[in-house]
């Protein structure tokens, strides 16, 4: 008898994305879509035995920066190693279209500065065969991919395209500029953008140190662009703001009015600041009240600290400002390690550290050894306060720099120190648990494809399940609930109603997960970007199979060669 389905995943524990308890059963896929769920008697052309494994919809990561990589690379790694079958890029107002030929370098400098993607890699990797956003989408579509890609129109590129130098220099947009931006944003949505993104944070600067073009965009400009989305009848808005220009309530009222006027859904980055451990609650409270009034605003949140990885292979180490360290900074790793093991060199660095701490009372704060931890393998992203480098140093009567120096040399110089800069004010993740569970929050902020020398947070997705579903001593969630959060809820937040659930008619994107074995691997430095650029990569263990449109793309972490990923053009309706 011929097989009835293309693929049957048999005897798994199904987390179908609705958030309920796991149910034993099978999932069948045909023609790229879920064909049946439950007790399936027909056979599949391909069958996967999922006994003892959890079967989930593919995960949807709405916050990535693969805008360059997606034009030259078939694999959206690291995200596709983490069970992610759909990424959304073009976040934080940065990207590469629309663009005029004379602004190519400007957009590269912006991406390099904001997202720490090496300019040399972008220069070599980007083909610039596009000017309009639509032509950019065509270029992304010409490259085959492992997983699906959604795009957003980045404000930085849009503003420079319309206003040129004036846009880059943060000048106010004229009525004519705004009218053009509105038209272009409507056009971008019509050709397939899922939304528009903008940045209002001073943390986002070009590699030359200039603020991001959208930093002080007026309410009129933002409203105009949002109305472009309304004109097209689709599109979400992603925004990051410092909330301090001129003050929180002025900024918030403006954001609220933009959503009231445009009626387009908006997500806003939210994390716990280390200066005010409860500041996030005020912003979430405002979002709650907007939500009660029927405004589609959500906070975009992370499941763990957001922090930098310090190491001898990374962009920075705790000794980056030391003259002695500068001498060896560009040397290959083994050479660096050899020199650092020399007692005379070590003495020089530690002497410099001691001087620095004496000379600059703030140095300790900047170095922040109080909130710097050995990352370890497996990585520990919720380290107890007493394991900080400062605490270790105090216990052993050494200086923190002395302790850090040794830790950096571990694993032949490949070890990383983890220095959280958000979400770790109180040395625990209790508040992240609150955010994960909050109906007005959606998971994001992983920045896959970006910050490649400093941050490695695309692994948020796997960590959600290992830490919050399995390992944490308290405050754990049911796996079924977490699957809903990372699949269905994220997909809905960007208008993708055709995925995130294991239901007939939905996209045939699945994971078969060995939950006991599931793990976030230690980050490592790879030297595989165009022009030999380096990037932090972090894989996972325990994804037995990741399936896109019914095709297995990874089997136990190894690529199968299948590249069924598609560019998503516009919001997607739920199957009837
Ligand atoms: Zn971002």
Coordinates of C-alpha atoms and ligand atoms in Angstrom, one line a residue:
X1 CA 0.0 0.0 0.0
X2 CA 1.5 3.4 -0.9
X3 CA 2.3 5.8 1.9
X4 CA -0.6 8.1 2.8
X5 CA 1.5 10.9 4.1
X6 CA 4.9 12.5 3.3
X7 CA 6.1 12.2 6.9
X8 CA 4.7 10.7 10.1
X9 CA 6.3 11.5 13.5
X10 CA 5.2 8.6 15.5
X11 CA 4.5 8.0 19.2
X12 CA 5.7 11.3 20.5
X13 CA 4.6 13.5 23.4
X14 CA 2.9 16.3 21.6
X15 CA 3.1 19.9 22.7
X16 CA 0.7 21.3 20.1
X17 CA 1.3 25.0 20.8
X18 CA -2.0 25.6 22.5
X19 CA -0.3 25.5 25.9
X20 CA -2.1 22.5 27.3
X21 CA -0.5 19.3 28.7
X22 CA 1.5 17.0 26.5
X23 CA -0.5 14.3 24.7
X24 CA 0.8 11.0 23.3
X25 CA 0.3 10.6 19.6
X26 CA 1.5 11.0 16.0
X27 CA 1.8 14.0 13.7
X28 CA 1.5 13.6 9.9
X29 CA 2.6 16.1 7.3
X30 CA 1.8 16.2 3.6
X31 CA 2.5 18.8 1.0
X32 CA 4.4 20.9 3.6
X33 CA 1.4 21.2 5.9
X34 CA 0.2 19.3 9.0
X35 CA -2.2 16.7 7.7
X36 CA -3.3 15.0 10.9
X37 CA -2.6 14.9 14.7
X38 CA -3.5 12.1 17.0
X39 CA -3.7 8.3 16.5
X40 CA -2.6 7.9 12.8
X41 CA -3.0 4.6 11.1
X42 CA -1.8 5.6 7.6
X43 CA 1.9 5.4 7.0
X44 CA 4.4 8.0 5.9
X45 CA 6.9 8.0 3.1
X46 CA 9.3 8.9 5.9
X47 CA 8.6 8.0 9.5
X48 CA 10.3 9.3 12.6
X49 CA 10.1 7.3 15.9
X50 CA 9.6 9.9 18.6
X51 CA 8.9 7.6 21.5
X52 CA 10.0 9.3 24.7
X53 CA 10.5 12.6 22.8
X54 CA 8.6 15.8 22.8
X55 CA 7.1 16.9 19.5
X56 CA 6.6 20.7 19.1
X57 CA 5.8 23.1 16.4
X58 CA 8.9 24.8 15.0
X59 CA 9.9 27.8 17.1
X60 CA 9.5 31.4 15.9
X61 CA 12.1 33.9 16.8
X62 CA 10.8 37.4 16.1
X63 CA 14.0 39.3 16.9
X64 CA 17.0 38.6 14.8
X65 CA 19.5 40.5 12.6
X66 CA 20.3 38.2 9.7
X67 CA 19.7 41.0 7.2
X68 CA 23.2 40.5 5.7
X69 CA 23.7 36.8 6.4
X70 CA 20.4 35.9 4.7
X71 CA 21.6 37.3 1.4
X72 CA 24.8 35.2 1.3
X73 CA 24.2 32.2 3.6
X74 CA 21.8 29.2 3.2
X75 CA 21.9 28.5 6.9
X76 CA 20.4 30.9 9.5
X77 CA 22.8 29.6 12.2
X78 CA 22.9 29.8 15.0
X79 CA 19.0 30.1 15.2
X80 CA 18.2 27.1 13.1
X81 CA 20.3 25.0 15.5
X82 CA 17.8 25.9 18.2
X83 CA 14.6 24.5 16.8
X84 CA 13.8 27.8 15.2
X85 CA 12.0 27.4 11.9
X86 CA 11.0 31.0 11.3
X87 CA 13.1 34.1 12.0
X88 CA 12.1 37.7 11.7
X89 CA 14.9 40.1 10.8
X90 CA 15.2 43.9 10.2
X91 CA 14.8 44.7 13.9
X92 CA 16.0 47.8 15.8
X93 CA 15.8 50.1 12.8
X94 CA 18.9 48.6 11.1
X95 CA 19.1 46.8 7.7
X96 CA 20.1 47.2 4.1
X97 CA 17.1 48.5 2.2
X98 CA 15.9 50.7 0.8
X99 CA 19.3 52.1 -0.2
X100 CA 21.0 54.3 -2.8
X101 CA 24.4 53.2 -4.1
X102 CA 26.2 56.1 -2.4
X103 CA 24.8 55.1 1.1
X104 CA 26.0 51.5 1.1
X105 CA 28.9 52.3 3.4
X106 CA 26.6 54.3 5.7
X107 CA 24.3 51.4 6.3
X108 CA 27.3 49.0 6.9
X109 CA 28.7 51.4 9.5
X110 CA 25.3 51.6 11.1
X111 CA 24.9 47.8 11.3
X112 CA 28.5 47.3 12.4
X113 CA 28.1 49.9 15.2
X114 CA 24.6 48.9 16.4
X115 CA 24.9 45.1 16.0
X116 CA 28.6 44.4 16.1
X117 CA 28.7 42.6 12.7
X118 CA 32.2 43.1 11.2
X119 CA 32.1 45.7 8.4
X120 CA 34.7 43.8 6.4
X121 CA 32.3 40.8 6.3
X122 CA 29.4 43.0 5.3
X123 CA 31.5 44.7 2.6
X124 CA 32.5 41.4 1.1
X125 CA 29.2 39.5 1.7
X126 CA 26.6 42.0 0.5
X127 CA 26.0 42.0 -3.2
X128 CA 24.0 45.2 -3.2
X129 CA 21.9 44.1 -6.2
X130 CA 19.0 46.1 -4.8
X131 CA 17.8 49.6 -4.2
X132 CA 14.2 49.3 -3.2
X133 CA 12.9 47.2 -0.3
X134 CA 11.2 45.0 -2.8
X135 CA 14.4 44.4 -4.7
X136 CA 16.1 43.5 -1.4
X137 CA 13.3 40.9 -0.8
X138 CA 14.0 39.4 -4.2
X139 CA 17.7 39.1 -3.4
X140 CA 16.9 37.3 -0.1
X141 CA 14.4 35.1 -2.0
X142 CA 17.0 34.1 -4.6
X143 CA 19.2 32.6 -1.9
X144 CA 18.0 29.2 -0.7
X145 CA 17.6 28.9 3.1
X146 CA 17.1 26.2 5.8
X147 CA 14.3 28.0 7.5
X148 CA 11.6 30.7 6.8
X149 CA 12.4 34.4 6.9
X150 CA 10.2 37.3 7.7
X151 CA 11.5 40.9 7.2
X152 CA 10.9 44.3 8.6
X153 CA 11.5 47.7 7.0
X154 CA 14.3 49.4 9.1
X155 CA 13.8 53.0 9.9
X156 CA 17.5 53.8 9.7
X157 CA 17.7 52.7 6.1
X158 CA 14.3 54.3 5.2
X159 CA 15.3 57.7 6.7
X160 CA 18.7 57.8 5.0
X161 CA 17.0 56.8 1.7
X162 CA 14.5 59.6 1.9
X163 CA 16.5 62.3 3.6
X164 CA 20.1 61.5 2.7
X165 CA 22.7 63.3 4.8
X166 CA 19.9 65.1 6.7
X167 CA 18.5 61.8 7.8
X168 CA 21.8 60.5 9.0
X169 CA 22.4 63.8 10.9
X170 CA 19.2 63.4 12.8
X171 CA 17.6 66.5 11.3
X172 CA 13.8 66.8 11.6
X173 CA 11.8 65.3 8.7
X174 CA 9.8 67.8 6.6
X175 CA 6.2 67.2 5.7
X176 CA 7.4 66.1 2.3
X177 CA 10.0 63.6 3.8
X178 CA 7.2 62.1 5.9
X179 CA 4.9 61.7 3.0
X180 CA 7.6 59.9 1.1
X181 CA 8.4 57.6 4.1
X182 CA 4.7 56.9 4.4
X183 CA 4.5 55.8 0.8
X184 CA 7.6 53.7 0.9
X185 CA 6.5 52.0 4.1
X186 CA 3.1 51.2 2.5
X187 CA 5.0 49.8 -0.5
X188 CA 7.3 47.7 1.6
X189 CA 4.3 46.1 3.4
X190 CA 2.6 45.5 0.1
X191 CA 5.7 43.6 -1.3
X192 CA 6.0 41.5 1.8
X193 CA 7.5 43.2 4.8
X194 CA 6.0 41.9 8.1
X195 CA 6.5 45.3 9.7
X196 CA 8.6 48.3 10.5
X197 CA 11.3 48.7 13.1
X198 CA 12.8 51.8 14.8
X199 CA 15.4 52.6 17.5
X200 CA 15.2 55.4 20.0
X201 CA 18.2 54.4 22.2
X202 CA 21.6 56.1 22.6
X203 CA 23.0 52.6 22.9
X204 CA 22.6 52.2 19.2
X205 CA 25.4 54.1 17.4
X206 CA 27.3 53.7 14.1
X207 CA 30.8 52.3 14.3
X208 CA 32.0 55.9 14.0
X209 CA 30.1 56.8 17.2
X210 CA 27.2 58.7 15.6
X211 CA 23.7 58.1 17.0
X212 CA 21.4 55.9 15.0
X213 CA 19.4 58.0 12.4
X214 CA 16.0 57.3 13.9
X215 CA 17.0 58.3 17.5
X216 CA 15.1 61.5 17.7
X217 CA 12.5 61.0 14.9
X218 CA 9.4 63.2 15.6
X219 CA 6.0 61.9 16.5
X220 CA 4.8 63.2 13.1
X221 CA 7.4 61.1 11.3
X222 CA 6.7 57.9 13.3
X223 CA 3.0 58.4 12.9
X224 CA 3.4 59.0 9.2
X225 CA 5.3 55.7 8.8
X226 CA 2.8 53.8 11.0
X227 CA 0.0 55.2 8.8
X228 CA 1.9 53.8 5.8
X229 CA 1.4 50.4 7.5
X230 CA -2.3 51.2 7.9
X231 CA -2.6 52.3 4.2
X232 CA -1.3 48.8 3.3
X233 CA -3.6 47.2 5.9
X234 CA -0.8 45.2 7.5
X235 CA 2.5 45.4 9.4
X236 CA 3.7 45.4 13.0
X237 CA 6.0 47.9 14.6
X238 CA 9.1 47.0 16.6
X239 CA 10.6 49.7 18.8
X240 CA 13.4 50.1 21.3
X241 CA 13.5 53.2 23.4
X242 CA 15.5 54.6 26.3
X243 CA 12.4 56.3 27.7
X244 CA 14.3 59.3 28.8
X245 CA 13.9 61.9 26.1
X246 CA 12.6 64.0 27.7
X247 CA 11.0 61.7 30.1
X248 CA 9.2 58.4 30.4
X249 CA 5.6 59.7 30.3
X250 CA 6.2 62.0 27.3
X251 CA 7.8 59.1 25.3
X252 CA 5.1 56.7 26.4
X253 CA 2.2 59.0 25.5
X254 CA 3.7 59.4 22.1
X255 CA 4.0 55.7 21.5
X256 CA 0.4 55.2 22.7
X257 CA -0.8 57.9 20.3
X258 CA 1.0 56.3 17.4
X259 CA -0.7 53.0 18.0
X260 CA -4.1 54.8 18.6
X261 CA -3.8 56.5 15.2
X262 CA -2.4 53.7 13.2
X263 CA -4.0 50.7 15.0
X264 CA -0.9 48.7 14.1
X265 CA 0.4 46.3 16.7
X266 CA 3.6 47.4 18.4
X267 CA 6.2 45.6 20.5
X268 CA 8.6 47.4 22.8
X269 CA 11.9 46.1 24.2
X270 CA 11.7 45.5 27.9
X271 CA 14.4 44.4 30.3
X272 CA 15.3 44.9 33.9
X273 CA 17.9 47.7 34.2
X274 CA 20.7 47.4 36.7
X275 CA 20.2 51.0 37.9
X276 CA 16.5 50.5 38.8
X277 CA 15.5 46.9 39.4
X278 CA 11.8 47.7 39.2
X279 CA 11.8 50.3 36.4
X280 CA 10.5 47.6 34.0
X281 CA 7.4 47.2 36.1
X282 CA 6.4 50.9 35.5
X283 CA 6.7 50.4 31.7
X284 CA 4.9 47.0 31.8
X285 CA 2.2 48.7 33.9
X286 CA 1.7 51.3 31.1
X287 CA 1.5 48.5 28.5
X288 CA -1.1 46.7 30.7
X289 CA -3.3 49.8 30.8
X290 CA -3.0 50.3 27.0
X291 CA -3.8 46.6 26.5
X292 CA -6.9 47.0 28.7
X293 CA -7.9 49.9 26.4
X294 CA -7.7 47.6 23.5
X295 CA -4.4 48.9 22.1
X296 CA -2.2 46.2 20.6
X297 CA 1.0 46.9 22.5
X298 CA 3.3 44.2 23.9
X299 CA 6.6 44.1 25.7
X300 CA 9.3 42.1 24.0
X301 CA 11.3 40.2 26.7
X302 CA 14.2 37.8 27.3
X303 CA 14.3 34.6 29.4
X304 CA 17.7 35.3 30.9
X305 CA 20.2 38.0 31.5
X306 CA 21.3 40.0 28.5
X307 CA 25.1 40.2 28.8
X308 CA 28.4 40.2 27.1
X309 CA 30.9 37.4 26.8
X310 CA 34.4 38.4 27.7
X311 CA 37.2 36.2 26.5
X312 CA 40.5 36.1 24.7
X313 CA 38.8 35.3 21.4
X314 CA 36.0 37.8 21.7
X315 CA 35.8 41.5 21.0
X316 CA 36.6 42.5 24.6
X317 CA 38.2 41.1 27.7
X318 CA 38.4 42.6 31.2
X319 CA 41.9 43.8 30.3
X320 CA 41.0 45.5 27.0
X321 CA 42.0 48.9 28.2
X322 CA 45.4 47.8 29.4
X323 CA 48.5 48.9 27.4
X324 CA 50.1 45.5 27.9
X325 CA 47.0 43.7 26.7
X326 CA 46.8 46.0 23.6
X327 CA 50.2 44.7 22.5
X328 CA 48.9 41.2 22.1
X329 CA 45.3 41.9 21.2
X330 CA 45.6 41.0 17.5
X331 CA 47.7 37.9 18.0
X332 CA 46.3 34.5 17.3
X333 CA 44.8 32.8 20.3
X334 CA 47.5 30.2 21.0
X335 CA 50.1 33.0 20.9
X336 CA 48.1 35.2 23.2
X337 CA 47.8 32.3 25.7
X338 CA 51.5 31.5 25.5
X339 CA 52.3 35.2 26.3
X340 CA 49.8 35.5 29.0
X341 CA 51.2 32.4 30.8
X342 CA 54.5 34.2 31.1
X343 CA 54.8 35.4 34.7
X344 CA 56.5 38.7 33.8
X345 CA 53.6 39.6 31.4
X346 CA 51.1 38.5 34.0
X347 CA 52.7 40.8 36.6
X348 CA 52.6 43.7 34.2
X349 CA 48.9 43.3 33.6
X350 CA 48.0 42.8 37.2
X351 CA 50.2 45.8 38.2
X352 CA 48.3 47.9 35.6
X353 CA 45.0 46.7 37.1
X354 CA 46.1 47.7 40.6
X355 CA 47.1 51.1 39.3
X356 CA 43.9 51.6 37.5
X357 CA 41.8 50.7 40.5
X358 CA 43.7 53.2 42.6
X359 CA 43.7 55.9 39.9
X360 CA 40.1 55.6 38.9
X361 CA 37.6 55.0 41.7
X362 CA 35.1 54.2 38.9
X363 CA 37.3 51.5 37.4
X364 CA 35.9 48.8 39.6
X365 CA 32.4 49.8 38.5
X366 CA 33.3 49.7 34.9
X367 CA 35.1 46.5 35.3
X368 CA 32.1 45.3 37.3
X369 CA 33.8 42.2 38.7
X370 CA 30.9 42.1 41.1
X371 CA 28.7 41.1 38.3
X372 CA 31.1 39.0 36.2
X373 CA 31.0 35.2 36.3
X374 CA 32.8 32.3 34.7
X375 CA 30.3 31.2 32.1
X376 CA 31.3 27.5 32.4
X377 CA 30.3 24.5 30.3
X378 CA 27.5 23.8 30.3
X379 CA 26.9 27.6 30.5
X380 CA 25.3 28.9 33.7
X381 CA 23.2 32.0 33.0
X382 CA 21.8 32.3 36.5
X383 CA 24.9 32.2 38.6
X384 CA 24.6 32.8 42.3
X385 CA 26.1 36.1 43.6
X386 CA 28.8 34.3 45.5
X387 CA 30.2 32.9 42.3
X388 CA 31.0 36.4 40.9
X389 CA 34.7 37.1 40.3
X390 CA 34.7 39.7 43.0
X391 CA 33.3 37.2 45.5
X392 CA 35.7 34.5 44.5
X393 CA 38.6 37.0 44.9
X394 CA 37.4 38.1 48.3
X395 CA 37.3 34.5 49.5
X396 CA 40.8 33.7 48.3
X397 CA 42.3 37.1 49.2
X398 CA 43.3 37.8 45.7
X399 CA 42.5 40.8 43.5
X400 CA 39.5 40.2 41.1
X401 CA 41.8 40.9 38.1
X402 CA 44.1 38.1 39.3
X403 CA 41.2 35.7 39.4
X404 CA 39.8 36.8 36.0
X405 CA 43.2 36.4 34.5
X406 CA 43.4 32.8 35.4
X407 CA 39.8 32.1 34.3
X408 CA 40.5 33.6 30.9
X409 CA 43.3 31.1 30.3
X410 CA 41.2 28.1 31.0
X411 CA 40.4 25.7 28.2
X412 CA 43.4 27.0 26.3
X413 CA 42.1 30.5 26.3
X414 CA 38.6 29.5 25.0
X415 CA 36.7 30.1 28.3
X416 CA 34.3 33.0 28.5
X417 CA 33.3 35.3 31.4
X418 CA 29.7 36.4 31.4
X419 CA 28.9 39.9 32.3
X420 CA 25.2 40.6 32.4
X421 CA 24.2 44.2 31.8
X422 CA 20.4 43.8 32.0
X423 CA 18.0 41.4 33.7
X424 CA 20.4 40.6 36.6
X425 CA 20.0 43.5 39.0
X426 CA 19.2 41.1 41.9
X427 CA 21.4 38.2 41.0
X428 CA 18.4 36.0 40.0
X429 CA 15.9 35.6 37.2
X430 CA 12.7 35.7 39.2
X431 CA 11.5 38.8 37.2
X432 CA 12.3 37.0 33.9
X433 CA 9.8 34.3 35.1
X434 CA 7.2 37.0 35.6
X435 CA 7.8 38.4 32.2
X436 CA 7.7 35.0 30.5
X437 CA 4.3 34.4 32.1
X438 CA 2.8 37.8 31.5
X439 CA 0.1 38.0 28.8
X440 CA 1.3 41.4 27.6
X441 CA 4.8 40.1 27.0
X442 CA 6.2 38.2 24.0
X443 CA 9.6 36.5 23.8
X444 CA 12.3 38.1 21.7
X445 CA 15.4 40.1 22.0
X446 CA 17.8 37.2 21.1
X447 CA 19.5 39.3 18.3
X448 CA 20.4 36.2 16.3
X449 CA 23.1 37.0 13.7
X450 CA 24.3 40.1 15.5
X451 CA 26.8 41.1 18.2
X452 CA 28.9 38.3 16.9
X453 CA 32.0 39.2 18.9
X454 CA 30.3 40.0 22.2
X455 CA 26.9 38.4 22.7
X456 CA 25.4 35.1 21.9
X457 CA 21.7 35.2 22.7
X458 CA 20.1 33.3 19.9
X459 CA 20.3 30.4 22.3
X460 CA 17.5 32.1 24.4
X461 CA 15.1 29.7 22.6
X462 CA 16.7 26.5 23.9
X463 CA 17.4 28.0 27.3
X464 CA 13.7 28.7 27.7
X465 CA 13.1 25.0 27.7
X466 CA 16.1 23.7 29.6
X467 CA 16.1 26.3 32.4
X468 CA 12.5 27.3 32.7
X469 CA 11.0 24.0 31.7
X470 CA 13.4 21.5 33.3
X471 CA 16.4 22.7 35.4
X472 CA 15.4 25.7 37.5
X473 CA 14.9 24.9 41.2
X474 CA 11.7 27.0 41.4
X475 CA 9.3 28.8 39.2
X476 CA 9.4 26.3 36.4
X477 CA 6.7 26.2 33.7
X478 CA 5.0 23.3 31.9
X479 CA 6.7 22.5 28.6
X480 CA 3.4 22.8 26.8
X481 CA 3.1 26.4 28.0
X482 CA 6.6 27.3 27.0
X483 CA 6.1 25.8 23.5
X484 CA 3.0 28.1 23.1
X485 CA 5.1 31.1 24.1
X486 CA 7.9 30.4 21.7
X487 CA 5.8 29.2 18.8
X488 CA 2.2 30.2 18.6
X489 CA 2.5 33.5 20.6
X490 CA 5.6 34.7 18.8
X491 CA 4.1 33.8 15.4
X492 CA 0.8 35.7 16.3
X493 CA 2.8 38.8 17.4
X494 CA 4.1 39.3 13.8
X495 CA 1.0 38.3 11.9
X496 CA 1.9 34.7 11.1
X497 CA -1.3 32.8 11.8
X498 CA -0.3 29.8 9.6
X499 CA 2.3 28.4 12.0
X500 CA 3.1 27.8 15.7
X501 CA 0.4 25.1 16.2
X502 CA 0.3 21.4 15.4
X503 CA -3.1 21.5 13.8
X504 CA -4.2 20.3 10.4
X505 CA -3.6 22.9 7.7
X506 CA -0.8 24.6 9.7
X507 CA 2.7 24.8 8.3
X508 CA 4.6 21.5 8.6
X509 CA 7.3 22.9 10.8
X510 CA 8.2 20.7 13.8
X511 CA 10.8 19.7 16.3
X512 CA 11.4 16.3 17.8
X513 CA 13.2 17.1 21.1
X514 CA 15.0 14.8 23.5
X515 CA 14.1 16.9 26.5
X516 CA 16.4 15.0 28.9
X517 CA 19.4 15.6 26.6
X518 CA 18.4 19.1 25.5
X519 CA 21.2 21.6 26.3
X520 CA 22.7 24.9 25.3
X521 CA 26.3 24.3 24.3
X522 CA 29.1 26.6 25.3
X523 CA 29.7 29.4 22.8
X524 CA 32.6 29.2 20.5
X525 CA 34.3 31.5 18.1
X526 CA 34.1 30.6 14.4
X527 CA 36.1 32.3 11.7
X528 CA 33.6 31.7 8.9
X529 CA 32.1 35.1 8.0
X530 CA 32.9 36.6 4.6
X531 CA 36.5 38.1 4.6
X532 CA 37.4 35.6 7.3
X533 CA 35.4 37.5 9.9
X534 CA 34.9 35.9 13.3
X535 CA 31.6 35.3 15.0
X536 CA 30.4 33.7 18.2
X537 CA 28.3 30.6 17.6
X538 CA 26.4 28.6 20.1
X539 CA 24.8 25.3 19.3
X540 CA 22.5 23.0 21.1
X541 CA 22.1 19.3 21.9
X542 CA 18.9 17.4 22.0
X543 CA 17.1 18.5 18.8
X544 CA 16.7 15.0 17.3
X545 CA 15.0 16.5 14.2
X546 CA 14.0 19.9 13.0
X547 CA 11.5 19.9 10.2
X548 CA 10.5 22.8 7.8
X549 CA 7.5 22.3 5.5
X550 CA 7.7 18.6 6.0
X551 CA 11.4 18.3 5.2
X552 CA 13.9 17.3 7.9
X553 CA 16.6 20.1 7.8
X554 CA 18.6 19.0 10.9
X555 CA 18.9 15.5 12.3
X556 CA 20.6 15.5 15.7
X557 CA 22.2 18.8 15.0
X558 CA 23.6 17.8 11.6
X559 CA 22.3 19.5 8.4
X560 CA 20.6 17.1 6.0
X561 CA 21.1 19.4 3.0
X562 CA 17.4 20.1 2.6
X563 CA 16.8 23.9 2.2
X564 CA 13.0 24.3 2.2
X565 CA 13.0 27.7 3.9
X566 CA 11.0 30.4 2.2
X567 CA 10.9 34.2 2.3
X568 CA 7.6 35.1 3.9
X569 CA 5.7 37.7 2.0
X570 CA 3.3 39.6 4.3
X571 CA 1.1 38.4 7.1
X572 CA -0.3 34.8 6.8
X573 CA -3.8 33.8 7.4
X574 CA -4.8 30.8 9.6
X575 CA -6.0 27.8 7.7
X576 CA -9.8 27.3 7.6
Ligands
LIG1 ZN1 18.0 44.0 18.0

